[in-house]
CSV table of C-alpha atoms in Angstrom, one decimal:
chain,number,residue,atom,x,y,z
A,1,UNK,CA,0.0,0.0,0.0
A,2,UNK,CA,1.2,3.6,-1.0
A,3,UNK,CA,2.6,5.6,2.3
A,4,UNK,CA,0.1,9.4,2.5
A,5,UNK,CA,1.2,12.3,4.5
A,6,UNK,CA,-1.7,12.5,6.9
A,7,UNK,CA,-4.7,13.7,6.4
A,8,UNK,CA,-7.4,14.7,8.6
A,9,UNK,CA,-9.7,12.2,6.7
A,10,UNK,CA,-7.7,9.4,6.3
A,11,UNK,CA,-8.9,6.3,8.7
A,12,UNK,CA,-5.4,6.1,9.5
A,13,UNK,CA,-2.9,8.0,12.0
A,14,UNK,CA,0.7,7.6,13.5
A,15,UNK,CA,2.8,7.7,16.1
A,16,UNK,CA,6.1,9.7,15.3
A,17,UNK,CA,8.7,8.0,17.5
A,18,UNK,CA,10.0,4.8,19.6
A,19,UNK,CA,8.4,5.5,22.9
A,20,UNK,CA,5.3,6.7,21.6
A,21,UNK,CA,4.8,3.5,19.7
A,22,UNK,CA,6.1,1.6,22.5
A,23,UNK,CA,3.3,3.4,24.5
A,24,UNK,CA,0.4,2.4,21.7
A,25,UNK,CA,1.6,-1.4,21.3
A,26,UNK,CA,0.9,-1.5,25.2
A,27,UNK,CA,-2.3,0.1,25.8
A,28,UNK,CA,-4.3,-0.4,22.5
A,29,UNK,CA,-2.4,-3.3,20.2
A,30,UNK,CA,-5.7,-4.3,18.6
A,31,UNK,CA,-5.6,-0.6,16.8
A,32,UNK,CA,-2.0,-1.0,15.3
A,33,UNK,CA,-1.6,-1.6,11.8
A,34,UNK,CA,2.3,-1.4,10.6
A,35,UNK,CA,5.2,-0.6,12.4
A,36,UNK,CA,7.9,0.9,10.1
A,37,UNK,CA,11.5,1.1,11.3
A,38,UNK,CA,13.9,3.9,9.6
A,39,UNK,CA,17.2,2.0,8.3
A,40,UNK,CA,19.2,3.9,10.6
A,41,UNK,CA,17.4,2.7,13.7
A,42,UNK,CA,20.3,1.5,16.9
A,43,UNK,CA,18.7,-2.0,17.8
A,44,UNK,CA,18.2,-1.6,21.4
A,45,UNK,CA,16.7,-4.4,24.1
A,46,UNK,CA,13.7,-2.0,24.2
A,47,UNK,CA,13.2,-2.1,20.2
A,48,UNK,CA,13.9,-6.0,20.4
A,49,UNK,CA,11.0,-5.7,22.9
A,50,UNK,CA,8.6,-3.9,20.7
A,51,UNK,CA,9.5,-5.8,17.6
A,52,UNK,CA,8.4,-9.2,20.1
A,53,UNK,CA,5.3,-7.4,20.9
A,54,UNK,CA,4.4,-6.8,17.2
A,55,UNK,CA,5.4,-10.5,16.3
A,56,UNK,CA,2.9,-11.3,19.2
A,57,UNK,CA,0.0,-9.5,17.7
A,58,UNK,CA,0.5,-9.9,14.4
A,59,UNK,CA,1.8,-6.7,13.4
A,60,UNK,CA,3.6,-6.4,10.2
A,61,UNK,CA,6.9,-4.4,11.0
A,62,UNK,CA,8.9,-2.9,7.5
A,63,UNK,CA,11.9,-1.2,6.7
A,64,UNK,CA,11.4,1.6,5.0
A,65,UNK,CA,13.0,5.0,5.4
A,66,UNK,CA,11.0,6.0,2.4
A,67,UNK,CA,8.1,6.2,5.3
A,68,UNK,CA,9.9,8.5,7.2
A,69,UNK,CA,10.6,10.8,4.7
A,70,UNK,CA,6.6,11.1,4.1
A,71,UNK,CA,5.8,11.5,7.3
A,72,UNK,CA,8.4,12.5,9.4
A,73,UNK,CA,10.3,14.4,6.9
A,74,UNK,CA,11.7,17.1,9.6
A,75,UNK,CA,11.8,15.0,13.3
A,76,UNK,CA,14.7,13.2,14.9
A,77,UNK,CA,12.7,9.8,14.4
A,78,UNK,CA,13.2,6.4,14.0
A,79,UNK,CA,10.1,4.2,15.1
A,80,UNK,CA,6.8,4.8,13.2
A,81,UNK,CA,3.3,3.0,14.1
A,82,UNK,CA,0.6,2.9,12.1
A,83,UNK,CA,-3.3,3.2,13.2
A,84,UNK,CA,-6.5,2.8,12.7
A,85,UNK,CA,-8.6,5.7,14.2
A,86,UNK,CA,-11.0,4.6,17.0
A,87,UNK,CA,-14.0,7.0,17.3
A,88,UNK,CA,-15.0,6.7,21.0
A,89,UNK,CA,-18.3,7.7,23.1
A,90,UNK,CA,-18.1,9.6,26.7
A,91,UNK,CA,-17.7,7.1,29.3
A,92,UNK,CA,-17.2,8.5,32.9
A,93,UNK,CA,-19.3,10.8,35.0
A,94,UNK,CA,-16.6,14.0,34.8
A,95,UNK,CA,-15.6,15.6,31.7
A,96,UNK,CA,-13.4,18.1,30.3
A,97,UNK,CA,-15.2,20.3,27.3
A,98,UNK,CA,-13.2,22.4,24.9
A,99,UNK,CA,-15.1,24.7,22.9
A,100,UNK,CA,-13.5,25.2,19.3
A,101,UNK,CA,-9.8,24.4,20.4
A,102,UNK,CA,-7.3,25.4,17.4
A,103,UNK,CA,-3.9,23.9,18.3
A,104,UNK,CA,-2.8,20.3,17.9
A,105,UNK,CA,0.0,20.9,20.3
A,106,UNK,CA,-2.4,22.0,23.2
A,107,UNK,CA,-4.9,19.4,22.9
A,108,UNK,CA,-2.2,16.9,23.1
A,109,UNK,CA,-0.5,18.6,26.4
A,110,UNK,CA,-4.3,19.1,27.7
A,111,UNK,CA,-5.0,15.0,27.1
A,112,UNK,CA,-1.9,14.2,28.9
A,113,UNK,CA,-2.7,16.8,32.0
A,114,UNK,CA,-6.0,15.1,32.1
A,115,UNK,CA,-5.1,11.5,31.8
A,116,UNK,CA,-2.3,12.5,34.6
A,117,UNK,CA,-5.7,13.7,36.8
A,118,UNK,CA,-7.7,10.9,35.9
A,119,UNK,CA,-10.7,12.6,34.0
A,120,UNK,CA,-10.9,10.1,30.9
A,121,UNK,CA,-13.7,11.6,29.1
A,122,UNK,CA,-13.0,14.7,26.9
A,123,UNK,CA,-15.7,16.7,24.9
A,124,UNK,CA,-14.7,18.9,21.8
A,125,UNK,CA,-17.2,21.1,20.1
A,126,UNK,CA,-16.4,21.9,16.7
A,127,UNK,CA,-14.6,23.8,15.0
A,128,UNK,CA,-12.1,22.2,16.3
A,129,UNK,CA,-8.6,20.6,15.4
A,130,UNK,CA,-8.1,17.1,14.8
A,131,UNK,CA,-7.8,14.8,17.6
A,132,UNK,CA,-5.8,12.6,15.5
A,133,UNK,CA,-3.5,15.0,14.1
A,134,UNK,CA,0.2,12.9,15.0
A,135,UNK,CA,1.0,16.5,16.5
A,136,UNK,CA,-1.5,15.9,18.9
A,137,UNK,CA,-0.6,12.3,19.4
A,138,UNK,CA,3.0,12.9,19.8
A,139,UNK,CA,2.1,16.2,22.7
A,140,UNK,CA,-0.1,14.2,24.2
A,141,UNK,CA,2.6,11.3,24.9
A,142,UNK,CA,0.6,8.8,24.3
A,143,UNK,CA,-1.8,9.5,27.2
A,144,UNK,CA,-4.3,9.3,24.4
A,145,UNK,CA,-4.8,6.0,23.9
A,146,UNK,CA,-6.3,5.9,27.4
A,147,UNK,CA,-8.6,8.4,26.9
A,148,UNK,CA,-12.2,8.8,25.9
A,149,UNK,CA,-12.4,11.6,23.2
A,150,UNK,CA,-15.8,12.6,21.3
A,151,UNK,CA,-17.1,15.4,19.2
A,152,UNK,CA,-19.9,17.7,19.4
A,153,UNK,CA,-21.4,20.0,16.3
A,154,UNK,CA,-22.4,22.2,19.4
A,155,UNK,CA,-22.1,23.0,23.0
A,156,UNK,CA,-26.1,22.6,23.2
A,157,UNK,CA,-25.7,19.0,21.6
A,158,UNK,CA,-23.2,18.5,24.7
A,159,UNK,CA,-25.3,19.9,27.3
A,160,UNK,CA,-28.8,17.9,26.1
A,161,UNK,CA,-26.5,14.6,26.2
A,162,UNK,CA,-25.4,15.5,30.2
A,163,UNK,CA,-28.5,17.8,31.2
A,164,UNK,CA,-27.2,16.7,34.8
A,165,UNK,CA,-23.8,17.7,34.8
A,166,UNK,CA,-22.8,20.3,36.8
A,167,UNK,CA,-21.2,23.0,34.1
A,168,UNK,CA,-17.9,24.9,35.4
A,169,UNK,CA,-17.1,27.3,31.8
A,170,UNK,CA,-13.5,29.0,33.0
A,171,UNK,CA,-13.4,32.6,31.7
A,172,UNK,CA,-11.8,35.4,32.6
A,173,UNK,CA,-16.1,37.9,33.5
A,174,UNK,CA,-16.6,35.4,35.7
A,175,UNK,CA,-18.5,35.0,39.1
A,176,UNK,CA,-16.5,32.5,41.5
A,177,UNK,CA,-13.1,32.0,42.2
A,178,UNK,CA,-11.8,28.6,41.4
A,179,UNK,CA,-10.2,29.2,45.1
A,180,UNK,CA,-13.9,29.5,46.7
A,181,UNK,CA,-15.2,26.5,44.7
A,182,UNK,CA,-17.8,24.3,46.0
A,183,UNK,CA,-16.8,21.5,44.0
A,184,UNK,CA,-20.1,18.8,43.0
A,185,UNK,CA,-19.7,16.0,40.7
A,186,UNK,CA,-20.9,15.1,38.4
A,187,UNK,CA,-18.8,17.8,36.7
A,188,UNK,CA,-17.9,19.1,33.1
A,189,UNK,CA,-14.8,21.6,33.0
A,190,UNK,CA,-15.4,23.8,30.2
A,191,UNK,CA,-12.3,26.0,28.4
A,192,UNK,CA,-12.8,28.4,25.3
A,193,UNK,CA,-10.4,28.4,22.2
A,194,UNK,CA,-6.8,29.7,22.6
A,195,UNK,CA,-7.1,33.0,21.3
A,196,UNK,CA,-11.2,34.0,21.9
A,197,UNK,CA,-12.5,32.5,25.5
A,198,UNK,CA,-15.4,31.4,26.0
A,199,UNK,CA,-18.9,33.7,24.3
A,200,UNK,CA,-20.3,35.0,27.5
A,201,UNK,CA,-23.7,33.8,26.7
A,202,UNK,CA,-21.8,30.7,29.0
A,203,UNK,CA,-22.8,32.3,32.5
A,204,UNK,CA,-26.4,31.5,31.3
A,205,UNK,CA,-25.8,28.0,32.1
A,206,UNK,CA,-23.1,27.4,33.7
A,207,UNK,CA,-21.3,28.3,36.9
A,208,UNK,CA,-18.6,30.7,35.3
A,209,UNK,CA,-15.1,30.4,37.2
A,210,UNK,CA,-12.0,32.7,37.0
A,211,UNK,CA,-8.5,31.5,37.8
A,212,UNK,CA,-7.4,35.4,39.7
A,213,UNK,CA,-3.9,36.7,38.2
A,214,UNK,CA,-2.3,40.0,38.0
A,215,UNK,CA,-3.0,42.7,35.4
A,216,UNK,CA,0.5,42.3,33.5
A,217,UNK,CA,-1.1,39.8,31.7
A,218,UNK,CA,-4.3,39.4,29.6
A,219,UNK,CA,-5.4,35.2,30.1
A,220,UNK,CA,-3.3,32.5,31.4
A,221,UNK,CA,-2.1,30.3,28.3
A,222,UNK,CA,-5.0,27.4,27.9
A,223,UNK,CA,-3.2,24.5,28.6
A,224,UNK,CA,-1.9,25.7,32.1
A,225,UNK,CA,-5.2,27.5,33.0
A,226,UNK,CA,-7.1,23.5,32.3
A,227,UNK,CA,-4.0,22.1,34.2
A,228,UNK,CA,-4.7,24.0,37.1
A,229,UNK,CA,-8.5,23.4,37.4
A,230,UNK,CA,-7.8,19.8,36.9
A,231,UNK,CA,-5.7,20.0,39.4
A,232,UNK,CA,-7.8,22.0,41.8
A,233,UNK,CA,-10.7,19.4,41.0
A,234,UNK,CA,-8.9,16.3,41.5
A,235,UNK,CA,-6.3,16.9,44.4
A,236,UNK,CA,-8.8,15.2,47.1
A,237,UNK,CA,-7.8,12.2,45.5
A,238,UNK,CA,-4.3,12.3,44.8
A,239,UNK,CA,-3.8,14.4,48.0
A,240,UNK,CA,-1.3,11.9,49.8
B,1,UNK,CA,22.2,49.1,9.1
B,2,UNK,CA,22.0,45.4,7.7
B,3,UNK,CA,19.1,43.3,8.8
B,4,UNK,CA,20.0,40.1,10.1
B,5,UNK,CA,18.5,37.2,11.5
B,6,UNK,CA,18.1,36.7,15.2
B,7,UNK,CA,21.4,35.3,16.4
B,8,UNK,CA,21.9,34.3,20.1
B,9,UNK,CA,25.3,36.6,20.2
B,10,UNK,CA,23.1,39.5,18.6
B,11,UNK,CA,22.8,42.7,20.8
B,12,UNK,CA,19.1,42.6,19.9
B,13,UNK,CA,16.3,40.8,19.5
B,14,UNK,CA,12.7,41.7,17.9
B,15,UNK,CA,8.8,41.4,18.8
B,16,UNK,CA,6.9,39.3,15.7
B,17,UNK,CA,3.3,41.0,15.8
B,18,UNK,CA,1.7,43.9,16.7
B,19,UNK,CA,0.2,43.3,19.8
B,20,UNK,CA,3.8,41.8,21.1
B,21,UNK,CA,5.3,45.1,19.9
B,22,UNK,CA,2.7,47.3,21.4
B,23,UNK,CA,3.0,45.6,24.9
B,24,UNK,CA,7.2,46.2,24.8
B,25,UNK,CA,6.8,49.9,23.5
B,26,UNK,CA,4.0,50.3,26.7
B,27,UNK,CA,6.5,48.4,29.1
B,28,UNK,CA,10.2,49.1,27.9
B,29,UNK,CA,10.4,51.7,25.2
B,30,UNK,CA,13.5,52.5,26.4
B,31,UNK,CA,14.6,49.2,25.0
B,32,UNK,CA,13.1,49.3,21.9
B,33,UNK,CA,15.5,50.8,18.7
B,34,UNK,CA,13.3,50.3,15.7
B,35,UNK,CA,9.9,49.2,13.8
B,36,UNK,CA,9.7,47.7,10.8
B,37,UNK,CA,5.9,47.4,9.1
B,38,UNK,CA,5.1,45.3,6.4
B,39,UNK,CA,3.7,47.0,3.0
B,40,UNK,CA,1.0,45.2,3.7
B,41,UNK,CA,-0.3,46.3,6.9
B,42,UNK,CA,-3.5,47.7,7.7
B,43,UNK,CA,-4.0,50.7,9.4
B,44,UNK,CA,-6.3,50.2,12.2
B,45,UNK,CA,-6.4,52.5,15.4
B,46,UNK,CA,-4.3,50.5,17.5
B,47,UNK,CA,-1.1,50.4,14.7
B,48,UNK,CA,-2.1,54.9,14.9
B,49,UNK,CA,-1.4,54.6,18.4
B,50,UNK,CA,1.2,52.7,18.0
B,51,UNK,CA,3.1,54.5,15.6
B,52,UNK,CA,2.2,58.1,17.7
B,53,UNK,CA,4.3,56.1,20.6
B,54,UNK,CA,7.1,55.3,18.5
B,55,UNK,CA,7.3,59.1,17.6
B,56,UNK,CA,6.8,60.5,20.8
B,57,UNK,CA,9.8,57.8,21.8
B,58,UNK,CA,12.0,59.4,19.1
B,59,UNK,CA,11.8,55.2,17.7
B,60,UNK,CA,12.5,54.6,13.9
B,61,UNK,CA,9.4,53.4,11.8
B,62,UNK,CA,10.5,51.9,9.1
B,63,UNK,CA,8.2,50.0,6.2
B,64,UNK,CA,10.4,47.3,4.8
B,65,UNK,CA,9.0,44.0,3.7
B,66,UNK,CA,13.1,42.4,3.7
B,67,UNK,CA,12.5,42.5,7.2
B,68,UNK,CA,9.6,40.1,7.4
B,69,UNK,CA,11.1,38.0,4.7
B,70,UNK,CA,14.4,37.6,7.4
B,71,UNK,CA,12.9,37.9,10.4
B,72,UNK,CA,9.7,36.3,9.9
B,73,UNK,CA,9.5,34.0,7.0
B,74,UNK,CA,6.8,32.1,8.3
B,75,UNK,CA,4.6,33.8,10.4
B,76,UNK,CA,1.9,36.1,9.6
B,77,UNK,CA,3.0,38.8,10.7
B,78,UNK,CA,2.9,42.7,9.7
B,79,UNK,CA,4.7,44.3,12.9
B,80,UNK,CA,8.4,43.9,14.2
B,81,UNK,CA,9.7,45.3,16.9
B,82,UNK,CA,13.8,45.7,17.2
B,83,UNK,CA,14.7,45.8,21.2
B,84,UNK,CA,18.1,45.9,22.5
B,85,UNK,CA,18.3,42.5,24.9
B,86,UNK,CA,18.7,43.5,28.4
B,87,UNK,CA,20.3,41.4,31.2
B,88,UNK,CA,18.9,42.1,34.3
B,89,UNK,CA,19.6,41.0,37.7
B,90,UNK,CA,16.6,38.9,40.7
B,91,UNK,CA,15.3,41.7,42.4
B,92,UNK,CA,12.7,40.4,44.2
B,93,UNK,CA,12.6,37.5,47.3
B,94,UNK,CA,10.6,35.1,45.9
B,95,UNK,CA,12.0,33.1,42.1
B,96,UNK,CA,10.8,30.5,39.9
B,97,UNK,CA,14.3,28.9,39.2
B,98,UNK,CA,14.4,26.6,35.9
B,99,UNK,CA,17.3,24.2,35.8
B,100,UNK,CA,18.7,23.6,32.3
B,101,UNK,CA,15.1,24.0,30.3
B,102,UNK,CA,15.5,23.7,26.7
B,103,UNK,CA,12.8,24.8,24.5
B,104,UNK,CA,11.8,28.6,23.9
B,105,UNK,CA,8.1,27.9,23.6
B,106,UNK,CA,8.3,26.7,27.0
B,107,UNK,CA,10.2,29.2,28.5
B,108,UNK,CA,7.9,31.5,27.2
B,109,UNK,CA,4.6,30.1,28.3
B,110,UNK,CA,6.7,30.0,32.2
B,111,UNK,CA,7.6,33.5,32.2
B,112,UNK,CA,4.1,34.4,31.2
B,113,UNK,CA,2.4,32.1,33.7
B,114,UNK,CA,4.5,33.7,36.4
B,115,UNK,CA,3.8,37.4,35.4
B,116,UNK,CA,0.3,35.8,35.6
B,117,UNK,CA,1.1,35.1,39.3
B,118,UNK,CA,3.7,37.9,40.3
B,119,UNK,CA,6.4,35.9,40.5
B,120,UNK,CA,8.4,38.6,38.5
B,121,UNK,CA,12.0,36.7,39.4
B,122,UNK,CA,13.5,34.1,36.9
B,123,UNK,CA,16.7,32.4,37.5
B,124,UNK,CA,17.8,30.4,34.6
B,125,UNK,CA,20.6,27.5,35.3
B,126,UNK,CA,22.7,26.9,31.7
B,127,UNK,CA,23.2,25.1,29.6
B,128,UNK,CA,20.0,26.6,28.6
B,129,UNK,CA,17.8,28.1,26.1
B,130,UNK,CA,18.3,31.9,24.9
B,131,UNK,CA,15.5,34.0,26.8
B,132,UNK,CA,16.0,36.7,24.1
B,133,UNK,CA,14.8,34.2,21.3
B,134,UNK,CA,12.0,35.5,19.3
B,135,UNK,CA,9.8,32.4,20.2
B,136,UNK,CA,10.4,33.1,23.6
B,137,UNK,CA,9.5,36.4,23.5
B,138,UNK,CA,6.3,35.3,21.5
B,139,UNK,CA,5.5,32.5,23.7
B,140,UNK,CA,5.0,34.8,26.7
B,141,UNK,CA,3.0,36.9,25.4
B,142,UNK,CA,4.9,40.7,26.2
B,143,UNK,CA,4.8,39.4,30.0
B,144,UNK,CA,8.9,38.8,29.1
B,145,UNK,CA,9.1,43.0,29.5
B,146,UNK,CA,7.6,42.9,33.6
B,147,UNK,CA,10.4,40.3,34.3
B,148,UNK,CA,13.7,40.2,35.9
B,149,UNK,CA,15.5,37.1,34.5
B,150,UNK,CA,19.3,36.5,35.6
B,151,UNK,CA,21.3,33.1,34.2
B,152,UNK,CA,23.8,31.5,37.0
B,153,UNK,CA,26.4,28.6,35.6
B,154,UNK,CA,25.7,26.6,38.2
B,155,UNK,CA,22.8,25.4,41.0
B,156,UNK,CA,25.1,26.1,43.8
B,157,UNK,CA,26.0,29.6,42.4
B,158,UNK,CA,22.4,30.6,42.4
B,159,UNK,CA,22.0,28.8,46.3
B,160,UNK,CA,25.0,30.4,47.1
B,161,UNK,CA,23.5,33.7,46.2
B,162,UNK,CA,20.4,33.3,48.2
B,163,UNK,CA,21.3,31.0,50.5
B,164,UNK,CA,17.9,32.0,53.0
B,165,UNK,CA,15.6,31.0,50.4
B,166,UNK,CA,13.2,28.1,50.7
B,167,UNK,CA,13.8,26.1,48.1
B,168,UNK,CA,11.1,23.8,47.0
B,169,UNK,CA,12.5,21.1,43.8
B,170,UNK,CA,9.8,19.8,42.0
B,171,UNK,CA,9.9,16.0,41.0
B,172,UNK,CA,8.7,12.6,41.0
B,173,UNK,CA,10.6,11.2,43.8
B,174,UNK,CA,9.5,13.3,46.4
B,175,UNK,CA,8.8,13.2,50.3
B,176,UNK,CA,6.4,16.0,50.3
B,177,UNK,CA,2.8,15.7,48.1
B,178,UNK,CA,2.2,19.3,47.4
B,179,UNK,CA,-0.9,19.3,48.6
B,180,UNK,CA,0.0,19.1,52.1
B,181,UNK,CA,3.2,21.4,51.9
B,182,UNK,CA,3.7,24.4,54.5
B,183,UNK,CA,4.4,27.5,52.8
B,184,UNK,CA,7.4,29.8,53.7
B,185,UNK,CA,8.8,32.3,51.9
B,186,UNK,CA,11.2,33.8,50.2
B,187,UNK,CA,10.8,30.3,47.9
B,188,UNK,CA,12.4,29.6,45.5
B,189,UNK,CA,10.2,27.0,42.8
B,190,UNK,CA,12.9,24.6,41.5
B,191,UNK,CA,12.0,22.6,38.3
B,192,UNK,CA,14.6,20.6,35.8
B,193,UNK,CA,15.1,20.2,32.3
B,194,UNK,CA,11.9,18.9,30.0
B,195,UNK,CA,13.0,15.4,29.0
B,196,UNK,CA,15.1,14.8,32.6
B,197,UNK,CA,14.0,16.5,35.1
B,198,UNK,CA,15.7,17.1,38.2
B,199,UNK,CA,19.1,15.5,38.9
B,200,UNK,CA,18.0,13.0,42.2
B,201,UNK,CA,20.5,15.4,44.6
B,202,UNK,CA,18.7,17.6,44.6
B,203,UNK,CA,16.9,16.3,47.9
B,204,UNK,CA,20.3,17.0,49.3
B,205,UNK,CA,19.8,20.5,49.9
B,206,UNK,CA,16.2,20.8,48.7
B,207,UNK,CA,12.2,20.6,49.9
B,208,UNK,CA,11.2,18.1,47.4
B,209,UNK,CA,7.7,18.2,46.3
B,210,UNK,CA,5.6,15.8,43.4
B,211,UNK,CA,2.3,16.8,42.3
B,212,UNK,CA,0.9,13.5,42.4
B,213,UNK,CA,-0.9,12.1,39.5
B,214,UNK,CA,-1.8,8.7,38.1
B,215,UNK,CA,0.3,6.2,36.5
B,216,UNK,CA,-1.3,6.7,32.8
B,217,UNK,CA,1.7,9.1,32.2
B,218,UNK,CA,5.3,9.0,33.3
B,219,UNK,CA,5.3,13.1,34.3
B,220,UNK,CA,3.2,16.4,34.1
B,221,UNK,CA,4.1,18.7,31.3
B,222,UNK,CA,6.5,21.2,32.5
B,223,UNK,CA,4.6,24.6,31.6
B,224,UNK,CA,1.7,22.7,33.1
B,225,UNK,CA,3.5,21.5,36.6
B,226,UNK,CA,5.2,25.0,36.8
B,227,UNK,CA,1.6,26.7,36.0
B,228,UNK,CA,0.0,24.1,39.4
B,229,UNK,CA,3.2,24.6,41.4
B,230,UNK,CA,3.1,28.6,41.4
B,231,UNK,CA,-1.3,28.9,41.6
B,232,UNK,CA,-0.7,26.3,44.8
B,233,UNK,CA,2.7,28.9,45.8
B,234,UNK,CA,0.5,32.2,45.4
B,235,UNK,CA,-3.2,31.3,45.3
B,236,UNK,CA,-3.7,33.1,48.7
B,237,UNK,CA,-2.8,36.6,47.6
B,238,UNK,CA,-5.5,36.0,44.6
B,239,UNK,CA,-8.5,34.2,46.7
B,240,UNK,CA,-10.9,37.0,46.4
């Protein structure tokens, strides 16, 4: 089969690099199509490993630096896996909702942060970047393949699936202080798009929450802002 | 004077964007040494204002596109500010001290986060990144210009300096969960390198502190631990 740059319609994605494939084979093997292994790759015991594991599942493994060329052409990489995309459904009570996020990078770091805090289940009403993009697989260090990721057309779509949820949208006209929270669960942690917030129509159904910083700067970048409300949500349970 | 691309030995560095070079002409003019605008900018209010502060600063305007092609190949970007680099000195008690970090973005996104909390002191421990890179500069948003940022060779010139500071070192062999840590100042918030964190003696003569998460990922993003670490550090002095 002919090796395609990605593209965002393609049933297939990769992982860009050793321990991110590494990290795939182990969590979701059944997904893995190919492994491709540049001709310049140093055989190590942890690459004997992974080839075993591929072997095991019946994984076809190729050399091929021709694949890295396509779609690696600028990266330091050696260790390329293959995918079929898995479209998957909410799952767990607590969600985190992004509202039209724009940056492959960000959603990657923000499915790591959120893996690390144990909320599974992440919302994304679109426009929105691809989930799949191997930019956001490779930020998100493989904490992906442990998550639960769907997509909405529109927040109202969201909020009729999980009437019950209690709705916390962090922006920065807001009423409560994340430091003052009464925290209730079920909950849905709700962030805006990098460079617009959240509309404000958002305080008319949800509890509207401002993370309080100084006036030499104009927003808290997104991914620490939704690092620090996952933390502030979850640390009862990773407290000792 | 020839135009020249950023180089880390260059006495001066530049702002990509408008709003980036607005925030250093309202912060630092006294830095700034020229502005180039593209031929295809659009004249909107804000650039006016601009350019009436760059006049009433006695700053060069100067509308050549060879700029953007040098400076900015990539970007979208109609605005560049030239800034002589300044090296200042810690001036306050309390500092976010970054052990051998190596990627600008990150840096950036730090130095805007702690801006975000008044933490306006950085200590940087080489080898390191350039804190004058453009993608530094752009990563934290302007907040780079409220900073004082001072690079020591070596951990135990910095502790040597400030010997009466707390110091707190963040990783994942810890004896303290932050969660439960007592505050007491002047800190100073120790984090290592992106791909290795701390080195382990650091206990030696540190606080040691993890932010606990779950086993799904092998560590927290930096920008994202440093963002938790300093909302957890300062978050009484923004409560209300």
């Amino acid at each position: 089969m002919k090796i395609q740059r990605y593209k965002h319609d393609s049933p297939y994605s990769y992982t860009l690099g050793a321990t991110l494939t590494y990290e795939m084979l182990k969590c979701s093997p059944e997904l893995v199509t190919k492994v491709y292994l540049s001709s310049s790759l140093n055989f190590t015991d942890g690459i004997n490993q992974m080839i075993e594991m591929c072997s095991k599942n019946k994984i076809q493994v190729i050399t091929s630096d021709k694949a890295f060329h396509i779609l690696s052409p600028k990266e330091n990489c050696f260790v390329i896996g293959e995918f079929r995309k898995k479209h998957s459904q909410l799952h767990h009570a607590n969600h985190i909702v992004l509202v039209e996020p724009s940056n492959a990078g960000n959603l990657g770091t923000i499915i790591r942060t959120a893996a690390g805090f144990q909320i599974n289940d992440i919302a994304i009403i679109r426009p929105a970047v691809d989930v799949h993009d191997p930019k956001t697989i490779r930020a998100s260090m493989g904490a992906i393949f442990h998550m639960n990721i769907q997509y909405f057309d529109t927040i109202e779509e969201y909020c009729n699936q999980y009437p019950d949820n209690i709705k916390y949208a962090f922006m920065l006209k807001a009423s409560h202080s994340i430091c003052n929270i009464v925290l209730r669960e079920p909950f849905s942690l709700i962030f805006g798009n990098e460079a617009t917030g959240l509309p404000n129509n958002f305080v008319d159904f949800c509890d509207s929450v401002v993370i309080k910083h100084s006036k030499d700067i104009d927003s808290l970048n997104l991914t620490v802002a939704a690092g620090i409300a996952m933390y502030e949500f979850t640390k009862k349970e990773f407290a000792n």
